[in-house]
């Protein structure tokens, strides 16, 4: 199942706009954290966008994800203003925590023998 050019373009617009928005929000915050948009997947009919976020440091993850979920309608309105002239339907936004970097770090530790697995 390959993505169409249209899906890729819409996903790229969403990724760039949210990356800029989250960068500004982090800069204005009193706490120091980083939210990056690691990936965006858009359904074939462009009605749903799955947005994958990496949040550092880890202790802010739950709090920031709760805040993002609470402000979903605000974010959809934001993206609607940014891309309203380019698409007929503004996609529904679903945010997910991207833990792939954590997984890579854990695997590297395991391979070095620093994890739970003993080196044989």
mmCIF file of C-alpha atoms in Angstrom:
data_model
loop_
_atom_site.group_PDB
_atom_site.id
_atom_site.type_symbol
_atom_site.label_atom_id
_atom_site.label_comp_id
_atom_site.label_asym_id
_atom_site.label_seq_id
_atom_site.Cartn_x
_atom_site.Cartn_y
_atom_site.Cartn_z
ATOM 1 C CA UNK A 1 0.000 0.000 0.000
ATOM 2 C CA UNK A 2 1.896 3.030 -1.278
ATOM 3 C CA UNK A 3 1.216 6.588 -0.290
ATOM 4 C CA UNK A 4 0.030 8.918 -3.019
ATOM 5 C CA UNK A 5 1.844 12.157 -3.756
ATOM 6 C CA UNK A 6 -1.127 14.020 -2.301
ATOM 7 C CA UNK A 7 -0.870 12.082 0.982
ATOM 8 C CA UNK A 8 2.858 12.794 1.208
ATOM 9 C CA UNK A 9 2.365 16.501 0.519
ATOM 10 C CA UNK A 10 -0.397 16.869 3.099
ATOM 11 C CA UNK A 11 1.671 14.915 5.661
ATOM 12 C CA UNK A 12 4.707 17.104 4.978
ATOM 13 C CA UNK A 13 2.685 20.318 5.412
ATOM 14 C CA UNK A 14 1.242 19.043 8.699
ATOM 15 C CA UNK A 15 4.673 17.934 9.935
ATOM 16 C CA UNK A 16 6.335 21.272 9.132
ATOM 17 C CA UNK A 17 3.523 23.381 10.597
ATOM 18 C CA UNK A 18 3.321 21.388 13.833
ATOM 19 C CA UNK A 19 7.114 21.301 14.199
ATOM 20 C CA UNK A 20 7.138 25.104 14.064
ATOM 21 C CA UNK A 21 4.157 25.410 16.436
ATOM 22 C CA UNK A 22 5.646 23.045 19.039
ATOM 23 C CA UNK A 23 9.038 24.776 18.753
ATOM 24 C CA UNK A 24 7.390 28.129 19.540
ATOM 25 C CA UNK A 25 5.392 26.668 22.432
ATOM 26 C CA UNK A 26 8.523 25.109 23.947
ATOM 27 C CA UNK A 27 10.405 28.414 23.612
ATOM 28 C CA UNK A 28 7.588 30.302 25.397
ATOM 29 C CA UNK A 29 7.299 27.730 28.186
ATOM 30 C CA UNK A 30 8.979 28.182 31.549
ATOM 31 C CA UNK A 31 10.033 24.516 31.510
ATOM 32 C CA UNK A 32 12.705 23.343 29.120
ATOM 33 C CA UNK A 33 11.503 20.514 26.922
ATOM 34 C CA UNK A 34 11.609 19.522 23.286
ATOM 35 C CA UNK A 35 8.727 18.241 21.183
ATOM 36 C CA UNK A 36 9.605 16.984 17.714
ATOM 37 C CA UNK A 37 7.244 15.696 15.060
ATOM 38 C CA UNK A 38 8.981 12.478 14.044
ATOM 39 C CA UNK A 39 6.419 11.315 11.477
ATOM 40 C CA UNK A 40 2.991 12.044 10.026
ATOM 41 C CA UNK A 41 0.823 9.469 8.255
ATOM 42 C CA UNK A 42 -2.328 10.516 6.408
ATOM 43 C CA UNK A 43 -5.108 8.137 5.344
ATOM 44 C CA UNK A 44 -5.850 7.727 1.624
ATOM 45 C CA UNK A 45 -8.996 9.873 1.856
ATOM 46 C CA UNK A 46 -7.022 12.567 3.791
ATOM 47 C CA UNK A 47 -9.563 12.458 6.635
ATOM 48 C CA UNK A 48 -7.224 11.309 9.439
ATOM 49 C CA UNK A 49 -3.667 12.369 10.224
ATOM 50 C CA UNK A 50 -1.598 10.305 12.654
ATOM 51 C CA UNK A 51 1.058 12.531 14.168
ATOM 52 C CA UNK A 52 3.983 10.883 15.974
ATOM 53 C CA UNK A 53 5.755 12.999 18.585
ATOM 54 C CA UNK A 54 9.061 12.570 20.394
ATOM 55 C CA UNK A 55 9.170 14.412 23.713
ATOM 56 C CA UNK A 56 12.339 15.032 25.729
ATOM 57 C CA UNK A 57 13.041 14.817 28.611
ATOM 58 C CA UNK A 58 10.953 11.739 29.422
ATOM 59 C CA UNK A 59 9.427 13.090 32.638
ATOM 60 C CA UNK A 60 7.362 15.626 30.664
ATOM 61 C CA UNK A 61 5.848 13.086 28.245
ATOM 62 C CA UNK A 62 2.590 12.277 30.032
ATOM 63 C CA UNK A 63 1.884 15.887 30.955
ATOM 64 C CA UNK A 64 2.563 17.209 27.427
ATOM 65 C CA UNK A 65 0.560 14.427 25.734
ATOM 66 C CA UNK A 66 -2.406 15.176 28.047
ATOM 67 C CA UNK A 67 -2.144 18.862 27.170
ATOM 68 C CA UNK A 68 -1.988 18.108 23.441
ATOM 69 C CA UNK A 69 -5.031 15.793 23.658
ATOM 70 C CA UNK A 70 -6.952 18.468 25.579
ATOM 71 C CA UNK A 71 -6.155 21.052 22.876
ATOM 72 C CA UNK A 72 -6.875 18.819 19.852
ATOM 73 C CA UNK A 73 -9.637 21.089 18.540
ATOM 74 C CA UNK A 74 -7.334 24.116 18.805
ATOM 75 C CA UNK A 75 -4.644 22.265 16.828
ATOM 76 C CA UNK A 76 -7.144 21.196 14.169
ATOM 77 C CA UNK A 77 -8.292 24.804 13.842
ATOM 78 C CA UNK A 78 -4.633 25.882 13.555
ATOM 79 C CA UNK A 79 -3.904 23.390 10.772
ATOM 80 C CA UNK A 80 -7.192 24.315 9.087
ATOM 81 C CA UNK A 81 -6.085 27.933 8.860
ATOM 82 C CA UNK A 82 -2.699 26.873 7.482
ATOM 83 C CA UNK A 83 -3.937 24.475 4.807
ATOM 84 C CA UNK A 84 -7.624 25.309 4.379
ATOM 85 C CA UNK A 85 -7.147 26.506 0.801
ATOM 86 C CA UNK A 86 -5.261 23.334 -0.199
ATOM 87 C CA UNK A 87 -7.647 20.616 1.012
ATOM 88 C CA UNK A 88 -11.418 20.215 1.162
ATOM 89 C CA UNK A 89 -11.491 18.339 4.463
ATOM 90 C CA UNK A 90 -9.268 19.250 7.388
ATOM 91 C CA UNK A 91 -8.035 15.894 8.724
ATOM 92 C CA UNK A 92 -8.925 14.637 12.172
ATOM 93 C CA UNK A 93 -5.733 14.696 14.239
ATOM 94 C CA UNK A 94 -4.523 11.728 16.284
ATOM 95 C CA UNK A 95 -1.366 12.229 18.331
ATOM 96 C CA UNK A 96 0.886 9.335 19.325
ATOM 97 C CA UNK A 97 4.013 9.179 21.441
ATOM 98 C CA UNK A 98 6.942 7.965 19.336
ATOM 99 C CA UNK A 99 9.191 5.832 21.517
ATOM 100 C CA UNK A 100 11.367 4.428 18.726
ATOM 101 C CA UNK A 101 14.450 6.341 19.948
ATOM 102 C CA UNK A 102 13.946 4.848 23.419
ATOM 103 C CA UNK A 103 13.780 1.398 21.860
ATOM 104 C CA UNK A 104 17.024 2.003 19.942
ATOM 105 C CA UNK A 105 18.745 3.230 23.105
ATOM 106 C CA UNK A 106 17.521 0.199 25.094
ATOM 107 C CA UNK A 107 18.704 -2.229 22.397
ATOM 108 C CA UNK A 108 22.125 -0.559 22.250
ATOM 109 C CA UNK A 109 22.457 -0.905 26.030
ATOM 110 C CA UNK A 110 21.477 -4.561 25.823
ATOM 111 C CA UNK A 111 24.054 -5.179 23.104
ATOM 112 C CA UNK A 112 26.755 -3.547 25.239
ATOM 113 C CA UNK A 113 25.767 -5.744 28.175
ATOM 114 C CA UNK A 114 24.519 -2.817 30.261
ATOM 115 C CA UNK A 115 20.866 -3.920 30.303
ATOM 116 C CA UNK A 116 19.063 -6.789 31.981
ATOM 117 C CA UNK A 117 20.510 -9.441 29.670
ATOM 118 C CA UNK A 118 23.818 -10.906 30.796
ATOM 119 C CA UNK A 119 26.699 -11.052 28.344
ATOM 120 C CA UNK A 120 27.463 -14.677 27.547
#
